[in-house]
Amino acid sequence: MAAFGAARCLFRSYSRVKNVDQNTGILVRCSRRMLCSAPSDSSSPDAHVKPQFLDAEVQDILTRITGLNLEKVFRPIKQELKPPKYKLMTDAQLEEAIQSAREQAQRLLKMPPVLPERKPINDVLSEDKILEGMDTAKYVFTDITFNIPHRERFIVIREPTGTLRKASWEERDRILQVYFPKEGRRLTAPPVFKEENLKVVFGQDRHEDMLDLCQVQFEPDSSEYIRVHAATYEDLEKMGKYDLLRSTRHFGGLVWYLVNARRVDGLVIDMLQKDLLQDAVSLVGLFNKVHPHSETAQEASSQQASGLDLLKIYAKRESQRAGYVELALQAYEQTSAESSV
Amino acid sequence: MVHLSSFLLKTYHGGHIVIRLAMAGHKQSNRPFYRIVAAYNKRARDSKYIEQLGSYDPLPNIYNEKLVSINSDRIKYWMGCGAHPTKPVAKLLGLAGFFPLHPMTVTETERHRALAELAEEAAPEDGVKQQEL
């Protein structure tokens, strides 16, 4: 019966969010280039290499925690109403179709990159005092050569004072949207992204839509993007509504934010309540990797702990609500003992 | 003067190629919009061109910017084929930093400044006269 449900999902359209693959491809390429250009930490002899969001191990853990709920990934999205298509298949073909659906879901769940905030551009190319007072408006010159990546394009502004300077990041985003429009992006940010309006949207439990809109509108290293994401994650953590993002592509970002802020308590308890013990264990493992100097990590490495012991150490050392975590662990052990007996 | 483009271009046309501003026929009065275009010299200003190399919007937008787009790659190609830029295009490219500054830009700025100073001297005198009256 579950297979029929999944098969029914298959025959709706696959495109969950338009252009998500191209966006993430371009963004991952940009982020790779930027990460390469930043000074590498491994040059200093004593510092441990801090795990970055895009490391293979970290991504592995985050994908496992995100889960793969086919029903939720392929749930109907607002799109053109087409009559459903029915196909007659053998069992083997159905298996293949489910497999390809799984791969498609994994591609749709690809996490958008988490990048540090971009530094402002303050480059002045030339100062020509003789041109002062020529015009009351600025001239914006864009290079529309086709084959250059948008990050390397020349967008220069000639001010009425005669200075020729490079455009700032916000101006760049706006001008690039004029000449190379991206689908769904608007020239000025919609007023949803203001603080008061964000609160209204969170009250309606539409965090995922908010994050998708933010993904489309802003670049991943802009201050607006980081601010909106931080506000969303804070609200989710306050309300404890982690389930809204589970099995979507934003869950990894949420986990990374919480781990970096060392506030993993709520999430661990939520996982234990839902009987996702493996996820809780990998979460604590990730926490230890990112903060290897914390007490939890040091004790865990000294005892070579794994599985439930990791959780116990975490409950003892780091968590604020230790009692709750231990209770949940005891309950789990009891149920597993009963089921085995 | 020798028009190199006649020798460098593949088809012999008898005239030379220019890079100039052509008005994009939006059929709205008092709202100009120019395209930076490579065209044969003898063609009408707005008629068939060889290639569009950019655009120029002379009216400032809400952020007080005049948007100019330049396809630098293709402009370099056409300059290499012997195309001549006209004065307004040369001024725009000089302001952009693509060409060195056009001397007429400097002269125009000085003239503009002189006019502005004259207007300033005239305005306070008028203001004083009105107060006296």
CSV table of C-alpha atoms in Angstrom, one decimal:
chain,number,residue,atom,x,y,z
A,1,MET,CA,0.0,0.0,0.0
A,2,ALA,CA,2.9,2.3,0.7
A,3,ALA,CA,4.2,1.5,-2.7
A,4,PHE,CA,0.9,2.6,-4.2
A,5,GLY,CA,1.2,5.9,-2.3
A,6,ALA,CA,4.7,6.4,-3.5
A,7,ALA,CA,3.8,5.5,-7.1
A,8,ARG,CA,0.9,8.0,-6.9
A,9,CYS,CA,3.4,10.6,-5.9
A,10,LEU,CA,5.6,9.7,-8.8
A,11,PHE,CA,3.0,10.6,-11.4
A,12,ARG,CA,2.7,14.1,-10.2
A,13,SER,CA,5.2,16.5,-11.6
A,14,TYR,CA,8.8,16.2,-10.3
A,15,SER,CA,9.8,19.8,-10.3
A,16,ARG,CA,9.5,20.6,-6.6
A,17,VAL,CA,11.0,24.0,-6.8
A,18,LYS,CA,12.0,25.4,-10.2
A,19,ASN,CA,15.7,25.9,-11.0
A,20,VAL,CA,16.8,24.4,-7.7
A,21,ASP,CA,19.4,22.3,-9.3
A,22,GLN,CA,20.9,25.1,-11.4
A,23,ASN,CA,20.8,27.5,-8.4
A,24,THR,CA,22.6,25.0,-6.1
A,25,GLY,CA,25.1,24.1,-8.8
A,26,ILE,CA,26.0,27.6,-9.5
A,27,LEU,CA,26.0,28.5,-5.8
A,28,VAL,CA,28.2,25.4,-4.9
A,29,ARG,CA,30.6,26.3,-7.6
A,30,CYS,CA,30.7,29.9,-6.4
A,31,SER,CA,31.2,28.8,-2.8
A,32,ARG,CA,33.9,26.4,-3.8
A,33,ARG,CA,35.8,29.2,-5.6
A,34,MET,CA,35.4,31.5,-2.6
A,35,LEU,CA,36.4,28.8,-0.1
A,36,CYS,CA,39.5,28.2,-2.2
A,37,SER,CA,40.4,31.8,-2.3
A,38,ALA,CA,40.1,32.3,1.5
A,39,PRO,CA,43.3,31.7,3.4
A,40,SER,CA,43.5,28.0,4.4
A,41,ASP,CA,43.5,27.1,8.1
A,42,SER,CA,45.7,24.1,7.7
A,43,SER,CA,48.8,26.4,7.2
A,44,SER,CA,48.9,27.2,11.0
A,45,PRO,CA,50.6,24.3,12.8
A,46,ASP,CA,48.6,24.0,16.0
A,47,ALA,CA,45.0,24.9,15.0
A,48,HIS,CA,42.7,22.0,14.4
A,49,VAL,CA,40.9,22.2,11.0
A,50,LYS,CA,37.4,23.4,11.9
A,51,PRO,CA,34.9,21.3,10.0
A,52,GLN,CA,33.1,23.4,7.3
A,53,PHE,CA,29.5,23.0,6.2
A,54,LEU,CA,30.5,21.5,2.8
A,55,ASP,CA,32.9,18.7,4.1
A,56,ALA,CA,31.9,15.3,3.0
A,57,GLU,CA,31.6,13.9,6.5
A,58,VAL,CA,29.4,16.8,7.7
A,59,GLN,CA,27.2,16.6,4.7
A,60,ASP,CA,26.9,12.8,5.2
A,61,ILE,CA,25.7,13.3,8.8
A,62,LEU,CA,23.3,16.1,7.9
A,63,THR,CA,21.7,14.1,5.0
A,64,ARG,CA,21.2,11.1,7.3
A,65,ILE,CA,19.5,13.3,9.9
A,66,THR,CA,17.3,15.0,7.3
A,67,GLY,CA,15.6,11.8,6.5
A,68,LEU,CA,13.9,10.9,3.3
A,69,ASN,CA,10.1,11.0,3.6
A,70,LEU,CA,8.9,10.6,0.0
A,71,GLU,CA,5.4,11.6,0.9
A,72,LYS,CA,6.5,14.9,2.2
A,73,VAL,CA,9.1,15.7,-0.5
A,74,PHE,CA,6.7,15.0,-3.4
A,75,ARG,CA,3.6,16.5,-1.8
A,76,PRO,CA,1.6,18.6,-4.2
A,77,ILE,CA,3.0,22.1,-4.8
A,78,LYS,CA,1.2,25.0,-6.3
A,79,GLN,CA,1.5,24.6,-10.0
A,80,GLU,CA,-0.5,24.3,-13.2
A,81,LEU,CA,-3.4,21.9,-12.9
A,82,LYS,CA,-2.9,19.0,-15.2
A,83,PRO,CA,-4.9,15.8,-15.2
A,84,PRO,CA,-3.0,12.9,-13.7
A,85,LYS,CA,-1.3,10.4,-16.0
A,86,TYR,CA,-1.7,6.7,-15.4
A,87,LYS,CA,0.8,4.1,-16.6
A,88,LEU,CA,0.6,0.3,-16.5
A,89,MET,CA,3.8,-1.2,-15.1
A,90,THR,CA,5.2,-4.6,-14.1
A,91,ASP,CA,6.6,-5.0,-10.5
A,92,ALA,CA,10.1,-4.7,-11.8
A,93,GLN,CA,9.3,-1.4,-13.6
A,94,LEU,CA,7.6,-0.1,-10.5
A,95,GLU,CA,10.7,-0.9,-8.5
A,96,GLU,CA,12.8,1.0,-11.0
A,97,ALA,CA,10.5,4.0,-10.9
A,98,ILE,CA,10.6,4.1,-7.1
A,99,GLN,CA,14.4,4.0,-7.2
A,100,SER,CA,14.6,6.9,-9.7
A,101,ALA,CA,12.1,8.7,-7.5
A,102,ARG,CA,14.4,8.2,-4.5
A,103,GLU,CA,17.3,9.6,-6.5
A,104,GLN,CA,15.2,12.5,-7.6
A,105,ALA,CA,14.2,13.2,-4.0
A,106,GLN,CA,17.9,13.1,-2.9
A,107,ARG,CA,18.7,15.7,-5.6
A,108,LEU,CA,15.8,17.8,-4.5
A,109,LEU,CA,17.0,17.6,-0.9
A,110,LYS,CA,20.4,18.9,-1.8
A,111,MET,CA,21.3,21.5,0.8
A,112,PRO,CA,21.9,25.1,-0.1
A,113,PRO,CA,25.4,26.2,1.0
A,114,VAL,CA,26.1,28.1,4.2
A,115,LEU,CA,28.6,30.8,3.5
A,116,PRO,CA,30.2,33.5,5.6
A,117,GLU,CA,28.9,37.0,5.1
A,118,ARG,CA,30.4,38.7,2.1
A,119,LYS,CA,32.7,41.6,2.7
A,120,PRO,CA,31.6,45.0,1.2
A,121,ILE,CA,33.3,46.2,-2.0
A,122,ASN,CA,35.1,49.6,-1.6
A,123,ASP,CA,37.2,49.7,-4.7
A,124,VAL,CA,37.8,53.0,-6.4
A,125,LEU,CA,39.1,52.7,-9.9
A,126,SER,CA,39.9,56.4,-10.6
A,127,GLU,CA,39.3,59.8,-9.2
A,128,ASP,CA,38.7,62.5,-11.8
A,129,LYS,CA,38.2,65.9,-10.2
A,130,ILE,CA,37.9,67.5,-13.6
A,131,LEU,CA,34.6,65.8,-14.2
A,132,GLU,CA,32.9,67.2,-11.1
A,133,GLY,CA,29.5,68.8,-11.7
A,134,MET,CA,29.0,67.3,-15.1
A,135,ASP,CA,25.8,65.6,-14.4
A,136,THR,CA,23.3,65.1,-11.5
A,137,ALA,CA,22.8,61.4,-12.1
A,138,LYS,CA,25.2,58.4,-11.7
A,139,TYR,CA,26.2,56.3,-14.7
A,140,VAL,CA,26.2,52.6,-14.2
A,141,PHE,CA,28.2,50.6,-16.7
A,142,THR,CA,27.7,46.9,-16.9
A,143,ASP,CA,29.7,44.5,-19.0
A,144,ILE,CA,27.2,42.2,-20.7
A,145,THR,CA,29.7,39.7,-22.2
A,146,PHE,CA,28.0,36.4,-22.2
A,147,ASN,CA,30.6,33.9,-21.0
A,148,ILE,CA,31.7,35.5,-17.7
A,149,PRO,CA,30.4,34.3,-14.3
A,150,HIS,CA,28.3,36.9,-12.6
A,151,ARG,CA,30.7,37.2,-9.7
A,152,GLU,CA,33.5,38.3,-12.0
A,153,ARG,CA,31.5,40.7,-14.1
A,154,PHE,CA,32.5,44.4,-14.2
A,155,ILE,CA,29.8,46.7,-12.9
A,156,VAL,CA,31.3,50.2,-12.4
A,157,ILE,CA,29.6,53.5,-11.4
A,158,ARG,CA,30.7,57.0,-12.4
A,159,GLU,CA,29.5,59.3,-9.7
A,160,PRO,CA,28.6,63.0,-10.3
A,161,THR,CA,31.7,63.9,-8.4
A,162,GLY,CA,33.8,62.2,-11.0
A,163,THR,CA,34.9,59.1,-9.1
A,164,LEU,CA,34.8,55.8,-10.9
A,165,ARG,CA,34.1,53.0,-8.4
A,166,LYS,CA,33.0,49.4,-8.4
A,167,ALA,CA,29.3,48.8,-7.5
A,168,SER,CA,28.5,47.5,-4.0
A,169,TRP,CA,26.9,44.1,-3.6
A,170,GLU,CA,23.3,45.3,-3.3
A,171,GLU,CA,23.7,47.4,-6.5
A,172,ARG,CA,25.3,44.4,-8.2
A,173,ASP,CA,22.4,42.1,-7.4
A,174,ARG,CA,19.9,44.7,-8.6
A,175,ILE,CA,21.7,45.4,-11.9
A,176,LEU,CA,22.4,41.7,-12.6
A,177,GLN,CA,18.7,41.1,-12.1
A,178,VAL,CA,17.9,43.8,-14.7
A,179,TYR,CA,20.2,42.4,-17.4
A,180,PHE,CA,20.2,38.7,-16.5
A,181,PRO,CA,16.9,38.1,-14.8
A,182,LYS,CA,16.5,35.1,-12.6
A,183,GLU,CA,13.1,33.5,-12.4
A,184,GLY,CA,11.2,34.4,-9.2
A,185,ARG,CA,13.7,37.1,-8.1
A,186,ARG,CA,12.4,40.6,-7.8
A,187,LEU,CA,14.3,43.9,-8.2
A,188,THR,CA,13.4,45.1,-4.7
A,189,ALA,CA,13.0,42.6,-1.9
A,190,PRO,CA,9.4,41.8,-1.1
A,191,PRO,CA,8.2,43.4,2.2
A,192,VAL,CA,7.7,39.9,3.7
A,193,PHE,CA,11.3,40.0,4.8
A,194,LYS,CA,10.8,42.8,7.3
A,195,GLU,CA,10.9,41.7,11.0
A,196,GLU,CA,7.2,42.3,11.8
A,197,ASN,CA,6.0,40.5,8.6
A,198,LEU,CA,8.3,37.6,9.3
A,199,LYS,CA,6.7,37.1,12.7
A,200,VAL,CA,3.3,36.9,11.0
A,201,VAL,CA,4.5,34.3,8.6
A,202,PHE,CA,6.1,32.2,11.4
A,203,GLY,CA,2.8,32.4,13.3
A,204,GLN,CA,1.2,30.6,10.2
A,205,ASP,CA,3.9,27.9,10.4
A,206,ARG,CA,5.2,28.7,6.9
A,207,HIS,CA,8.9,28.6,7.7
A,208,GLU,CA,9.7,26.4,4.7
A,209,ASP,CA,8.0,28.7,2.2
A,210,MET,CA,9.8,31.6,3.8
A,211,LEU,CA,13.2,29.9,3.4
A,212,ASP,CA,12.4,28.9,-0.2
A,213,LEU,CA,11.5,32.5,-1.0
A,214,CYS,CA,14.7,33.7,0.7
A,215,GLN,CA,16.7,31.2,-1.4
A,216,VAL,CA,15.2,32.6,-4.6
A,217,GLN,CA,15.5,36.3,-3.7
A,218,PHE,CA,19.0,36.6,-2.1
A,219,GLU,CA,22.5,35.4,-2.7
A,220,PRO,CA,23.6,32.9,0.0
A,221,ASP,CA,26.4,35.1,1.3
A,222,SER,CA,24.4,38.3,1.5
A,223,SER,CA,23.5,39.8,4.9
A,224,GLU,CA,19.8,39.7,4.2
A,225,TYR,CA,19.9,35.9,3.5
A,226,ILE,CA,21.9,35.2,6.7
A,227,ARG,CA,19.6,37.5,8.8
A,228,VAL,CA,16.3,35.8,7.5
A,229,HIS,CA,17.7,32.4,8.0
A,230,ALA,CA,18.9,33.2,11.5
A,231,ALA,CA,15.5,34.6,12.4
A,232,THR,CA,13.7,31.5,11.0
A,233,TYR,CA,16.0,29.1,12.9
A,234,GLU,CA,15.6,31.0,16.1
A,235,ASP,CA,11.9,30.9,15.9
A,236,LEU,CA,11.9,27.2,15.1
A,237,GLU,CA,14.1,26.5,18.1
A,238,LYS,CA,12.0,28.6,20.4
A,239,MET,CA,8.8,26.9,19.3
A,240,GLY,CA,10.3,23.5,19.0
A,241,LYS,CA,8.8,22.9,15.6
A,242,TYR,CA,11.7,21.0,14.1
A,243,ASP,CA,9.3,18.7,12.3
A,244,LEU,CA,8.3,21.4,9.8
A,245,LEU,CA,11.7,21.3,8.2
A,246,ARG,CA,12.5,17.6,8.5
A,247,SER,CA,12.9,15.9,5.1
A,248,THR,CA,13.3,19.2,3.4
A,249,ARG,CA,16.5,20.7,2.1
A,250,HIS,CA,16.7,23.3,4.9
A,251,PHE,CA,17.1,20.9,7.7
A,252,GLY,CA,20.9,20.6,7.3
A,253,GLY,CA,21.2,24.4,7.6
A,254,LEU,CA,19.1,24.4,10.7
A,255,VAL,CA,21.2,21.7,12.4
A,256,TRP,CA,24.4,23.4,11.4
A,257,TYR,CA,23.2,26.7,12.9
A,258,LEU,CA,22.2,25.1,16.2
A,259,VAL,CA,25.4,23.1,16.5
A,260,ASN,CA,27.5,26.2,15.9
A,261,ALA,CA,25.4,28.1,18.6
A,262,ARG,CA,25.8,25.0,20.9
A,263,ARG,CA,22.0,24.8,21.5
A,264,VAL,CA,21.3,21.3,20.4
A,265,ASP,CA,19.2,20.4,23.5
A,266,GLY,CA,15.8,20.9,22.0
A,267,LEU,CA,16.6,19.0,18.9
A,268,VAL,CA,18.0,16.0,20.8
A,269,ILE,CA,14.9,15.8,23.0
A,270,ASP,CA,12.7,16.1,20.0
A,271,MET,CA,14.5,13.2,18.3
A,272,LEU,CA,14.3,11.1,21.4
A,273,GLN,CA,10.6,11.7,21.7
A,274,LYS,CA,10.2,10.5,18.1
A,275,ASP,CA,12.3,7.5,18.7
A,276,LEU,CA,15.0,8.5,16.2
A,277,LEU,CA,17.9,7.3,18.3
A,278,GLN,CA,20.4,6.9,15.5
A,279,ASP,CA,19.8,10.5,14.4
A,280,ALA,CA,20.4,11.7,18.0
A,281,VAL,CA,23.6,9.8,18.1
A,282,SER,CA,24.9,11.2,14.8
A,283,LEU,CA,23.9,14.7,16.0
A,284,VAL,CA,26.0,14.4,19.1
A,285,GLY,CA,28.8,13.0,17.0
A,286,LEU,CA,28.6,16.0,14.8
A,287,PHE,CA,28.6,18.3,17.8
A,288,ASN,CA,31.8,16.6,19.1
A,289,LYS,CA,33.4,17.1,15.7
A,290,VAL,CA,32.6,20.8,15.5
A,291,HIS,CA,33.5,21.5,19.1
A,292,PRO,CA,36.4,19.2,19.9
A,293,HIS,CA,37.5,21.2,22.9
A,294,SER,CA,34.2,20.9,24.7
A,295,GLU,CA,33.9,18.6,27.7
A,296,THR,CA,31.5,16.2,25.9
A,297,ALA,CA,34.0,15.7,23.0
A,298,GLN,CA,37.0,15.2,25.2
A,299,GLU,CA,35.2,12.7,27.5
A,300,ALA,CA,33.8,10.9,24.5
A,301,SER,CA,37.2,10.6,22.8
A,302,SER,CA,38.9,9.5,26.1
A,303,GLN,CA,36.3,6.8,26.6
A,304,GLN,CA,35.9,5.9,22.9
A,305,ALA,CA,32.2,6.1,23.5
A,306,SER,CA,29.6,5.4,20.8
A,307,GLY,CA,25.8,5.0,20.5
A,308,LEU,CA,23.8,5.4,23.7
A,309,ASP,CA,27.0,6.2,25.8
A,310,LEU,CA,27.6,9.3,23.7
A,311,LEU,CA,24.1,10.5,24.5
A,312,LYS,CA,24.7,9.8,28.2
A,313,ILE,CA,27.9,11.8,28.3
A,314,TYR,CA,26.2,14.6,26.4
A,315,ALA,CA,23.3,14.5,28.9
A,316,LYS,CA,25.7,14.7,31.8
A,317,ARG,CA,28.0,17.4,30.6
A,318,GLU,CA,26.6,19.7,28.1
A,319,SER,CA,22.8,19.7,28.1
A,320,GLN,CA,20.7,22.1,30.2
A,321,ARG,CA,17.8,19.7,30.5
A,322,ALA,CA,19.8,16.7,31.5
A,323,GLY,CA,17.0,15.1,33.5
A,324,TYR,CA,14.7,14.9,30.5
A,325,VAL,CA,17.4,13.4,28.3
A,326,GLU,CA,18.2,10.7,30.8
A,327,LEU,CA,14.6,9.9,31.3
A,328,ALA,CA,14.1,9.5,27.6
A,329,LEU,CA,17.1,7.2,27.4
A,330,GLN,CA,15.9,5.1,30.2
A,331,ALA,CA,12.5,4.7,28.6
A,332,TYR,CA,14.2,3.7,25.3
A,333,GLU,CA,16.3,1.1,27.1
A,334,GLN,CA,13.3,-0.3,28.8
A,335,THR,CA,11.3,-0.6,25.6
A,336,SER,CA,14.2,-2.2,23.8
A,337,ALA,CA,14.6,-4.7,26.6
A,338,GLU,CA,10.9,-5.5,26.6
A,339,SER,CA,10.8,-5.9,22.9
A,340,SER,CA,13.9,-8.2,22.9
A,341,VAL,CA,12.4,-10.2,25.8
B,1,MET,CA,41.2,58.6,-44.5
B,2,VAL,CA,41.7,55.0,-45.2
B,3,HIS,CA,38.8,52.9,-44.0
B,4,LEU,CA,40.5,49.8,-42.8
B,5,SER,CA,37.2,47.9,-42.4
B,6,SER,CA,36.8,47.7,-46.1
B,7,PHE,CA,39.9,45.5,-46.3
B,8,LEU,CA,39.4,43.6,-43.1
B,9,LEU,CA,35.8,42.6,-43.5
B,10,LYS,CA,34.9,39.5,-45.4
B,11,THR,CA,32.3,41.0,-47.7
B,12,TYR,CA,33.2,44.2,-49.5
B,13,HIS,CA,30.4,46.7,-48.8
B,14,GLY,CA,31.9,49.9,-50.0
B,15,GLY,CA,31.4,51.8,-46.8
B,16,HIS,CA,32.8,51.5,-43.2
B,17,ILE,CA,31.3,50.2,-40.0
B,18,VAL,CA,30.5,52.5,-37.1
B,19,ILE,CA,29.6,51.9,-33.5
B,20,ARG,CA,26.9,54.4,-32.7
B,21,LEU,CA,23.7,55.0,-30.7
B,22,ALA,CA,20.5,54.0,-32.5
B,23,MET,CA,17.1,54.9,-31.0
B,24,ALA,CA,15.1,51.8,-30.1
B,25,GLY,CA,11.8,52.4,-31.6
B,26,HIS,CA,9.5,52.2,-28.6
B,27,LYS,CA,7.1,54.6,-30.2
B,28,GLN,CA,6.7,56.7,-27.1
B,29,SER,CA,7.3,60.4,-27.4
B,30,ASN,CA,9.6,62.0,-24.8
B,31,ARG,CA,11.0,58.7,-23.7
B,32,PRO,CA,14.2,58.0,-25.6
B,33,PHE,CA,16.1,54.7,-25.2
B,34,TYR,CA,19.3,54.0,-27.2
B,35,ARG,CA,21.0,50.9,-28.3
B,36,ILE,CA,24.8,50.8,-28.9
B,37,VAL,CA,25.0,49.2,-32.3
B,38,ALA,CA,27.5,48.2,-34.9
B,39,ALA,CA,26.1,49.3,-38.3
B,40,TYR,CA,27.2,50.4,-41.8
B,41,ASN,CA,27.8,54.1,-41.9
B,42,LYS,CA,25.4,55.0,-44.7
B,43,ARG,CA,22.4,53.2,-43.2
B,44,ALA,CA,19.6,55.2,-41.5
B,45,ARG,CA,20.1,55.7,-37.8
B,46,ASP,CA,17.4,53.3,-36.6
B,47,SER,CA,17.4,50.8,-39.5
B,48,LYS,CA,19.0,47.4,-39.8
B,49,TYR,CA,22.2,47.0,-37.9
B,50,ILE,CA,24.9,44.3,-37.9
B,51,GLU,CA,25.0,43.6,-34.2
B,52,GLN,CA,23.8,45.2,-31.0
B,53,LEU,CA,26.6,45.8,-28.5
B,54,GLY,CA,24.7,47.3,-25.6
B,55,SER,CA,22.2,49.8,-24.5
B,56,TYR,CA,21.9,53.3,-23.0
B,57,ASP,CA,19.0,54.8,-21.0
B,58,PRO,CA,19.4,58.6,-20.8
B,59,LEU,CA,16.7,59.1,-18.2
B,60,PRO,CA,17.7,58.3,-14.6
B,61,ASN,CA,15.7,55.7,-12.6
B,62,ILE,CA,14.4,55.9,-9.1
B,63,TYR,CA,17.9,55.3,-7.7
B,64,ASN,CA,19.2,58.3,-9.8
B,65,GLU,CA,21.2,56.0,-12.1
B,66,LYS,CA,21.5,56.0,-15.9
B,67,LEU,CA,22.0,52.4,-17.0
B,68,VAL,CA,24.5,51.6,-19.7
B,69,SER,CA,25.4,48.1,-20.8
B,70,ILE,CA,28.5,47.4,-22.8
B,71,ASN,CA,29.4,44.1,-24.5
B,72,SER,CA,33.2,44.7,-24.2
B,73,ASP,CA,34.1,41.4,-25.9
B,74,ARG,CA,32.2,42.3,-29.1
B,75,ILE,CA,33.2,46.0,-29.1
B,76,LYS,CA,36.8,44.9,-29.0
B,77,TYR,CA,36.1,42.6,-32.0
B,78,TRP,CA,34.5,45.3,-34.1
B,79,MET,CA,37.2,47.8,-33.2
B,80,GLY,CA,39.7,45.2,-34.3
B,81,CYS,CA,37.7,44.9,-37.6
B,82,GLY,CA,38.2,48.7,-38.1
B,83,ALA,CA,34.9,50.1,-36.8
B,84,HIS,CA,34.8,53.7,-35.8
B,85,PRO,CA,33.0,54.8,-32.7
B,86,THR,CA,31.0,58.0,-32.9
B,87,LYS,CA,31.5,60.9,-30.5
B,88,PRO,CA,28.7,60.1,-28.0
B,89,VAL,CA,29.7,56.4,-27.9
B,90,ALA,CA,33.4,57.5,-27.4
B,91,LYS,CA,32.3,59.8,-24.5
B,92,LEU,CA,30.2,57.0,-22.9
B,93,LEU,CA,33.1,54.5,-23.2
B,94,GLY,CA,35.5,57.2,-21.8
B,95,LEU,CA,33.2,57.7,-18.8
B,96,ALA,CA,33.1,53.9,-18.3
B,97,GLY,CA,36.9,53.6,-18.2
B,98,PHE,CA,36.9,51.4,-21.3
B,99,PHE,CA,38.5,54.2,-23.4
B,100,PRO,CA,40.6,57.1,-22.1
B,101,LEU,CA,38.5,60.2,-21.2
B,102,HIS,CA,37.2,62.1,-24.2
B,103,PRO,CA,38.6,65.7,-24.3
B,104,MET,CA,35.1,67.0,-25.1
B,105,THR,CA,33.8,65.6,-21.8
B,106,VAL,CA,36.2,67.8,-19.9
B,107,THR,CA,35.4,70.8,-22.1
B,108,GLU,CA,31.6,70.2,-21.6
B,109,THR,CA,32.0,69.9,-17.9
B,110,GLU,CA,33.9,73.2,-17.8
B,111,ARG,CA,31.3,74.9,-19.9
B,112,HIS,CA,28.5,73.5,-17.7
B,113,ARG,CA,30.3,74.7,-14.6
B,114,ALA,CA,30.7,78.2,-16.0
B,115,LEU,CA,27.0,78.3,-16.9
B,116,ALA,CA,26.1,77.1,-13.4
B,117,GLU,CA,28.2,79.9,-11.8
B,118,LEU,CA,26.6,82.5,-14.0
B,119,ALA,CA,23.2,81.3,-13.0
B,120,GLU,CA,24.2,81.4,-9.3
B,121,GLU,CA,25.4,85.0,-9.6
B,122,ALA,CA,22.2,85.9,-11.4
B,123,ALA,CA,19.9,84.2,-8.8
B,124,PRO,CA,21.2,86.0,-5.6
B,125,GLU,CA,21.0,89.3,-7.4
B,126,ASP,CA,17.4,88.6,-8.3
B,127,GLY,CA,16.7,87.5,-4.8
B,128,VAL,CA,18.2,90.7,-3.4
B,129,LYS,CA,16.3,92.8,-5.9
B,130,GLN,CA,13.0,91.2,-4.9
B,131,GLN,CA,13.7,91.7,-1.2
B,132,GLU,CA,14.4,95.4,-1.9
B,133,LEU,CA,11.2,95.7,-3.8
